[in-house]
Amino acid sequence: MRLNIDLDGEGRQTGSISLPSSTNDSAYRQIQIPIVTLRNGEGPRILLMAGNHGDEFEGQIILTRLARQLDVNHVRGRLLLLPAINLPAALAGTRTSPLDNGNLNRSFPGNPRGTPTERIADFIEKTLIPDSDFLIDLHSGGNSLNYLPAPSVTDIDDEAVRTKLLGVLRAFGSPVGYVFSEPPTTDVGTIGSCRRAGIERLGTELGGGGGVSPAAVELGETGVLRVLVHLGALDPAAIANLPPPGPMTILRRPGPHTGYYIYAENTGVFEPFIELGARVSSGQPVGQILTPEVPWHEPVRVHSSVTGTLICRRALGLARRGDGLMVFAEDLGD
Protein backbone atom coordinates (compact mmCIF):
# COMPACT_ATOMS: atom_id res chain seq x y z
CA MET A 1 0.00 0.00 0.00
CA ARG A 2 1.19 3.50 -0.79
CA LEU A 3 0.48 6.93 0.71
CA ASN A 4 0.63 9.97 -1.56
CA ILE A 5 1.01 12.71 1.07
CA ASP A 6 3.58 13.59 3.72
CA LEU A 7 2.06 12.74 7.10
CA ASP A 8 4.27 15.34 8.77
CA GLY A 9 3.67 18.12 6.25
CA GLU A 10 2.47 21.43 7.67
CA GLY A 11 -0.98 22.80 6.95
CA ARG A 12 -3.92 21.00 5.41
CA GLN A 13 -3.39 18.08 3.01
CA THR A 14 -5.81 15.78 1.24
CA GLY A 15 -4.77 12.55 -0.39
CA SER A 16 -5.20 8.81 -0.38
CA ILE A 17 -3.80 5.46 0.60
CA SER A 18 -3.65 3.24 -2.49
CA LEU A 19 -4.81 -0.35 -2.11
CA PRO A 20 -4.05 -2.49 -5.21
CA SER A 21 -7.08 -4.54 -6.18
CA SER A 22 -6.80 -6.27 -9.53
CA THR A 23 -10.14 -7.33 -10.99
CA ASN A 24 -11.36 -8.90 -14.24
CA ASP A 25 -12.33 -5.50 -15.65
CA SER A 26 -9.48 -3.46 -14.13
CA ALA A 27 -6.15 -5.25 -13.93
CA TYR A 28 -4.28 -2.27 -12.44
CA ARG A 29 -7.03 -0.93 -10.19
CA GLN A 30 -6.05 1.11 -7.12
CA ILE A 31 -8.66 1.65 -4.39
CA GLN A 32 -8.08 5.17 -3.06
CA ILE A 33 -8.75 5.32 0.69
CA PRO A 34 -9.16 9.04 1.53
CA ILE A 35 -7.02 10.74 4.18
CA VAL A 36 -6.95 14.33 5.41
CA THR A 37 -4.11 15.73 7.55
CA LEU A 38 -4.14 18.93 9.57
CA ARG A 39 -0.76 19.91 10.98
CA ASN A 40 0.05 23.08 12.89
CA GLY A 41 3.37 22.99 14.69
CA GLU A 42 4.18 20.79 17.64
CA GLY A 43 1.61 18.97 19.72
CA PRO A 44 -0.25 15.66 20.05
CA ARG A 45 -0.58 13.38 17.03
CA ILE A 46 -4.18 12.18 16.96
CA LEU A 47 -5.49 9.53 14.59
CA LEU A 48 -9.24 9.64 13.91
CA MET A 49 -10.83 6.74 12.04
CA ALA A 50 -14.34 5.73 10.98
CA GLY A 51 -15.77 3.24 8.53
CA ASN A 52 -13.88 0.28 10.00
CA HIS A 53 -17.21 -1.44 9.47
CA GLY A 54 -18.82 -0.05 6.35
CA ASP A 55 -22.38 -0.18 7.71
CA GLU A 56 -21.55 2.16 10.59
CA PHE A 57 -22.43 5.53 9.11
CA GLU A 58 -22.41 7.97 12.03
CA GLY A 59 -18.62 8.12 12.35
CA GLN A 60 -18.21 8.45 8.60
CA ILE A 61 -20.48 11.51 8.65
CA ILE A 62 -18.67 13.05 11.62
CA LEU A 63 -15.17 12.75 10.19
CA THR A 64 -16.32 13.84 6.72
CA ARG A 65 -17.73 16.99 8.32
CA LEU A 66 -14.62 17.65 10.37
CA ALA A 67 -12.37 17.06 7.35
CA ARG A 68 -14.12 19.98 5.66
CA GLN A 69 -14.82 22.26 8.60
CA LEU A 70 -11.86 22.10 10.98
CA ASP A 71 -9.64 25.19 10.83
CA VAL A 72 -5.99 24.14 10.73
CA ASN A 73 -5.13 27.30 12.70
CA HIS A 74 -7.01 25.82 15.66
CA VAL A 75 -5.01 22.59 15.53
CA ARG A 76 -2.14 21.99 17.94
CA GLY A 77 0.06 19.22 16.53
CA ARG A 78 -1.36 16.85 13.93
CA LEU A 79 -4.73 15.32 13.14
CA LEU A 80 -5.08 12.41 10.72
CA LEU A 81 -8.68 11.91 9.60
CA LEU A 82 -9.79 8.75 7.78
CA PRO A 83 -13.60 8.83 7.41
CA ALA A 84 -13.75 5.53 5.46
CA ILE A 85 -10.72 3.48 6.43
CA ASN A 86 -12.37 0.31 5.07
CA LEU A 87 -13.44 2.02 1.85
CA PRO A 88 -14.66 -1.12 -0.01
CA ALA A 89 -17.05 -1.93 2.86
CA ALA A 90 -18.06 1.73 3.27
CA LEU A 91 -18.98 2.04 -0.41
CA ALA A 92 -21.03 -1.14 -0.16
CA GLY A 93 -22.63 -0.21 3.18
CA THR A 94 -21.68 -3.58 4.61
CA ARG A 95 -19.98 -4.70 7.81
CA THR A 96 -17.45 -6.81 5.95
CA SER A 97 -15.56 -6.09 2.75
CA PRO A 98 -17.16 -7.12 -0.56
CA LEU A 99 -13.67 -7.88 -1.84
CA ASP A 100 -12.90 -10.75 0.53
CA ASN A 101 -15.69 -10.83 3.14
CA GLY A 102 -13.08 -9.70 5.65
CA ASN A 103 -14.01 -8.00 8.92
CA LEU A 104 -11.36 -5.30 9.36
CA ASN A 105 -11.74 -5.14 13.13
CA ARG A 106 -11.02 -8.88 13.32
CA SER A 107 -8.01 -8.77 10.99
CA PHE A 108 -5.19 -7.21 13.02
CA PRO A 109 -2.22 -7.21 13.00
CA GLY A 110 -2.82 -7.81 9.32
CA ASN A 111 -0.66 -9.16 6.55
CA PRO A 112 1.14 -7.05 3.89
CA ARG A 113 0.72 -9.89 1.36
CA GLY A 114 -2.71 -11.03 2.45
CA THR A 115 -6.26 -10.23 1.43
CA PRO A 116 -7.27 -6.58 0.85
CA THR A 117 -8.71 -6.36 4.37
CA GLU A 118 -5.54 -7.84 5.88
CA ARG A 119 -3.43 -5.32 3.95
CA ILE A 120 -5.49 -2.40 5.28
CA ALA A 121 -5.05 -3.76 8.82
CA ASP A 122 -1.31 -4.12 8.26
CA PHE A 123 -1.04 -0.50 7.08
CA ILE A 124 -2.94 0.76 10.13
CA GLU A 125 -0.87 -1.44 12.45
CA LYS A 126 2.56 -0.60 11.03
CA THR A 127 2.19 2.93 9.67
CA LEU A 128 -0.70 4.89 11.16
CA ILE A 129 -0.99 3.78 14.79
CA PRO A 130 2.75 3.72 15.68
CA ASP A 131 3.04 7.28 14.32
CA SER A 132 0.21 8.50 16.57
CA ASP A 133 -0.17 9.35 20.25
CA PHE A 134 -3.88 8.58 20.56
CA LEU A 135 -6.60 6.90 18.49
CA ILE A 136 -10.22 8.05 18.25
CA ASP A 137 -12.02 5.09 16.67
CA LEU A 138 -15.65 5.83 15.78
CA HIS A 139 -18.07 2.88 15.71
CA SER A 140 -21.81 2.28 15.99
CA GLY A 141 -24.15 -0.70 15.86
CA GLY A 142 -24.21 -1.05 12.09
CA ASN A 143 -27.11 -2.59 10.19
CA SER A 144 -27.98 -5.28 12.73
CA LEU A 145 -27.60 -3.53 16.11
CA ASN A 146 -28.68 -0.32 17.85
CA TYR A 147 -26.58 1.10 20.68
CA LEU A 148 -27.43 3.71 23.27
CA PRO A 149 -25.04 6.37 21.86
CA ALA A 150 -21.93 6.84 23.99
CA PRO A 151 -18.12 6.91 23.95
CA SER A 152 -16.16 3.94 25.23
CA VAL A 153 -12.79 3.05 26.72
CA THR A 154 -11.30 -0.33 27.46
CA ASP A 155 -10.98 -1.45 31.07
CA ILE A 156 -7.35 -1.68 32.14
CA ASP A 157 -5.49 -2.67 35.31
CA ASP A 158 -2.95 0.17 35.20
CA GLU A 159 -4.53 2.71 37.56
CA ALA A 160 -2.76 5.76 36.08
CA VAL A 161 -3.80 4.89 32.52
CA ARG A 162 -7.31 4.02 33.69
CA THR A 163 -7.67 7.40 35.38
CA LYS A 164 -6.44 9.16 32.24
CA LEU A 165 -8.91 7.28 30.03
CA LEU A 166 -11.82 7.98 32.36
CA GLY A 167 -10.89 11.66 32.11
CA VAL A 168 -11.02 11.44 28.31
CA LEU A 169 -14.35 9.61 28.55
CA ARG A 170 -15.87 12.33 30.73
CA ALA A 171 -14.47 15.06 28.48
CA PHE A 172 -16.63 13.67 25.65
CA GLY A 173 -19.56 15.23 27.49
CA SER A 174 -22.33 12.70 26.79
CA PRO A 175 -24.93 11.56 29.35
CA VAL A 176 -23.54 8.00 29.27
CA GLY A 177 -20.04 6.56 28.89
CA TYR A 178 -18.93 2.94 28.56
CA VAL A 179 -16.07 0.95 30.01
CA PHE A 180 -15.76 -2.27 28.02
CA SER A 181 -14.11 -5.34 29.50
CA GLU A 182 -12.44 -6.76 26.41
CA PRO A 183 -11.19 -10.36 26.26
CA PRO A 184 -7.79 -11.21 24.76
CA THR A 185 -9.51 -12.04 21.46
CA THR A 186 -9.90 -8.28 20.88
CA ASP A 187 -6.18 -8.16 20.11
CA VAL A 188 -7.32 -8.83 16.53
CA GLY A 189 -8.92 -5.36 16.47
CA THR A 190 -7.69 -1.79 16.85
CA ILE A 191 -7.72 -2.32 20.62
CA GLY A 192 -4.94 -4.89 20.26
CA SER A 193 -3.06 -2.73 17.75
CA CYS A 194 -3.04 0.15 20.23
CA ARG A 195 -1.88 -2.16 23.02
CA ARG A 196 1.03 -3.32 20.91
CA ALA A 197 1.98 0.26 19.98
CA GLY A 198 1.62 1.53 23.56
CA ILE A 199 -0.99 4.21 22.83
CA GLU A 200 -4.47 4.79 24.25
CA ARG A 201 -7.77 4.65 22.39
CA LEU A 202 -11.24 6.13 22.69
CA GLY A 203 -14.04 4.34 20.88
CA THR A 204 -17.72 5.08 20.38
CA GLU A 205 -20.98 3.27 19.81
CA LEU A 206 -23.18 5.90 18.14
CA GLY A 207 -26.53 4.29 17.39
CA GLY A 208 -26.83 2.05 14.34
CA GLY A 209 -29.76 0.17 12.87
CA GLY A 210 -28.78 0.79 9.27
CA GLY A 211 -29.79 4.46 9.39
CA VAL A 212 -28.49 7.69 10.85
CA SER A 213 -29.74 9.53 13.95
CA PRO A 214 -29.15 13.31 13.81
CA ALA A 215 -28.96 13.37 17.61
CA ALA A 216 -26.29 10.64 17.67
CA VAL A 217 -24.24 12.43 15.01
CA GLU A 218 -24.43 15.70 16.94
CA LEU A 219 -23.48 13.97 20.19
CA GLY A 220 -20.54 12.27 18.47
CA GLU A 221 -19.25 15.35 16.69
CA THR A 222 -19.38 17.62 19.73
CA GLY A 223 -17.85 14.84 21.82
CA VAL A 224 -14.92 14.39 19.44
CA LEU A 225 -14.26 18.14 19.46
CA ARG A 226 -14.30 18.25 23.26
CA VAL A 227 -11.90 15.30 23.44
CA LEU A 228 -9.49 16.94 20.99
CA VAL A 229 -9.43 20.04 23.20
CA HIS A 230 -8.98 17.85 26.30
CA LEU A 231 -5.99 16.13 24.65
CA GLY A 232 -4.42 19.49 23.77
CA ALA A 233 -4.82 18.89 20.03
CA LEU A 234 -7.33 21.68 19.42
CA ASP A 235 -7.55 25.26 20.62
CA PRO A 236 -10.42 25.78 23.11
CA ALA A 237 -11.65 28.58 20.84
CA ALA A 238 -12.81 25.87 18.43
CA ILE A 239 -15.51 24.77 20.90
CA ALA A 240 -16.32 28.16 22.44
CA ASN A 241 -19.97 27.82 21.37
CA LEU A 242 -20.45 24.34 22.84
CA PRO A 243 -22.02 23.89 26.27
CA PRO A 244 -19.73 22.46 28.94
CA PRO A 245 -19.93 18.70 29.56
CA GLY A 246 -22.68 17.63 31.92
CA PRO A 247 -22.69 14.75 34.39
CA MET A 248 -21.97 11.31 32.95
CA THR A 249 -23.23 7.90 34.05
CA ILE A 250 -20.46 5.38 33.43
CA LEU A 251 -21.54 1.84 32.63
CA ARG A 252 -19.34 -1.23 32.47
CA ARG A 253 -20.01 -3.88 29.82
CA PRO A 254 -18.60 -7.28 30.82
CA GLY A 255 -17.39 -9.68 28.15
CA PRO A 256 -19.61 -11.51 25.64
CA HIS A 257 -19.60 -14.85 27.47
CA THR A 258 -21.43 -13.47 30.49
CA GLY A 259 -25.07 -13.08 31.45
CA TYR A 260 -24.95 -9.49 30.23
CA TYR A 261 -25.39 -10.74 26.65
CA ILE A 262 -28.62 -12.41 25.51
CA TYR A 263 -28.63 -14.69 22.45
CA ALA A 264 -31.62 -16.11 20.57
CA GLU A 265 -32.38 -19.70 21.48
CA ASN A 266 -34.72 -20.24 18.55
CA THR A 267 -35.58 -18.67 15.18
CA GLY A 268 -38.46 -16.23 14.71
CA VAL A 269 -39.48 -12.58 15.01
CA PHE A 270 -37.95 -10.84 18.00
CA GLU A 271 -40.31 -8.53 19.89
CA PRO A 272 -38.46 -6.44 22.51
CA PHE A 273 -40.35 -5.24 25.55
CA ILE A 274 -37.99 -2.44 26.58
CA GLU A 275 -36.17 0.52 25.02
CA LEU A 276 -32.47 1.36 25.08
CA GLY A 277 -31.44 2.87 28.39
CA ALA A 278 -34.05 0.91 30.37
CA ARG A 279 -33.08 -0.49 33.74
CA VAL A 280 -33.91 -4.14 34.33
CA SER A 281 -33.80 -6.62 37.18
CA SER A 282 -32.58 -10.19 37.08
CA GLY A 283 -35.35 -12.49 35.88
CA GLN A 284 -37.35 -9.70 34.22
CA PRO A 285 -38.97 -10.52 30.84
CA VAL A 286 -37.32 -8.27 28.23
CA GLY A 287 -38.74 -9.66 24.97
CA GLN A 288 -40.06 -12.67 23.16
CA ILE A 289 -39.55 -14.58 19.92
CA LEU A 290 -42.66 -15.37 17.92
CA THR A 291 -43.16 -17.73 14.97
CA PRO A 292 -45.73 -16.16 12.60
CA GLU A 293 -45.54 -19.28 10.43
CA VAL A 294 -47.29 -21.15 13.24
CA PRO A 295 -49.05 -18.35 15.14
CA TRP A 296 -50.83 -20.82 17.44
CA HIS A 297 -47.48 -21.69 19.06
CA GLU A 298 -46.65 -19.89 22.29
CA PRO A 299 -43.89 -17.24 22.00
CA VAL A 300 -40.56 -18.00 23.64
CA ARG A 301 -39.99 -15.47 26.42
CA VAL A 302 -36.58 -13.85 26.80
CA HIS A 303 -35.48 -12.92 30.35
CA SER A 304 -32.61 -10.88 31.70
CA SER A 305 -30.28 -12.85 33.94
CA VAL A 306 -28.70 -9.70 35.39
CA THR A 307 -29.60 -6.37 36.92
CA GLY A 308 -28.40 -3.57 34.69
CA THR A 309 -29.07 -1.12 31.84
CA LEU A 310 -29.93 -2.07 28.25
CA ILE A 311 -27.23 -0.52 26.03
CA CYS A 312 -27.59 -2.52 22.81
CA ARG A 313 -30.48 -4.24 21.05
CA ARG A 314 -30.88 -6.17 17.82
CA ALA A 315 -32.15 -3.79 15.12
CA LEU A 316 -33.48 -6.47 12.77
CA GLY A 317 -36.83 -8.07 13.46
CA LEU A 318 -35.92 -11.56 12.28
CA ALA A 319 -33.67 -13.47 14.67
CA ARG A 320 -32.04 -16.83 14.17
CA ARG A 321 -30.78 -19.17 16.86
CA GLY A 322 -27.46 -17.78 18.10
CA ASP A 323 -28.07 -14.14 17.07
CA GLY A 324 -27.28 -11.50 19.66
CA LEU A 325 -30.50 -9.92 20.93
CA MET A 326 -29.52 -7.62 23.80
CA VAL A 327 -26.51 -6.38 25.73
CA PHE A 328 -26.71 -5.01 29.28
CA ALA A 329 -24.20 -3.09 31.35
CA GLU A 330 -23.69 -2.50 35.04
CA ASP A 331 -23.15 0.77 36.88
CA LEU A 332 -19.45 1.36 37.35
CA GLY A 333 -19.71 4.04 40.00
CA ASP A 334 -16.73 6.21 40.87
Steps between C-alpha positions, in 0.01 A plus 500: 500500500619850421429843650515804273538774763757588765348415838721760667440778248380831642155637428206320346553208260258270323604177337457126501640165598515278191384141538576286190197295403528327165166394354378343175403840359785704652833321520687798649225634725598704807239554773558852633433515875459872584714670765507859623784640714497820702838598641581817691832491680581280795243318708314169533467272198140380493369235263125511432341210313149399394357251255689204647167328447339639188144487636583734788412837352502744792879515532541533125273806505681654797850470357385609153359815660811566705725441198325792331430728794796484738722809485865395490586816697312352796700177487787440741720223359358263240163347421465209258140450388389184318119508463485170305803295597335183364393671178378186314261419787399866541408531132295182525340593834595163643670388820753289314689572180340397169849424372577213737221492761761613751407670827765770544462516877572126519801511267782656703797500498440440132716365223680711234458216247157386609145580398399865442356522852817352651711752307294792633544364854874464444527862382310626805707280732843584358463853364211696649471389863874494589529856364217622725462585868129423531228332293138615476320204342137574411258205493126440528266202487494465123210346310413231754538675838392821674710642783415761759739766359811547713881507496696203628837411649649162574532388861863477607686401817754784489342754736677805352396413144149413617464838669623676186253312279209570733593868475487478120167317524348772718640773275284361217207656684223247430240386756639144492850356462611138467786301645531178301665193648667358191625140485840415350328417170461876442872512423386433142340847494623857538497447877778243464688716249502788748616269779791384289595858407464627858239768427152558642170486314153648530220321319132574450174319443280763333165339425470276195207312353598562140399867512630823646375684810559878486519506880767227506705679234481827693595327825794330328629808322487727804653222709793455262566875502496511880740205518741664255506810721545281810799328335657836412460440126249779439478858620213552749377780273384229259230390747419839654135466393452152647343455843729357767480124562225393736499212747572156356374159610777248438392146420720193484433235235641160600621260233278317249501166683317638802136539596512859378456375142177333386499272194201358312424141591266446207414657163212744453398865530653674799264731689685709762311620804736780603682796344870584506603651831239304698597360837417135559511252785622143490223270380300779334338418162665725239358361174368199319551309176189421300450264205243657263519188283325313781324780690322253730835413662583680823776765471833424664557753778841662538610593855787704635733303724658815645410833653620780277433745215414405141770655278464300178211328324460307177373738230367232265165340569591151382725309739663164450626266769832639624439864397579764759178658627598730787801624693480637855751692707551559869554827684870559547474768765798717587 
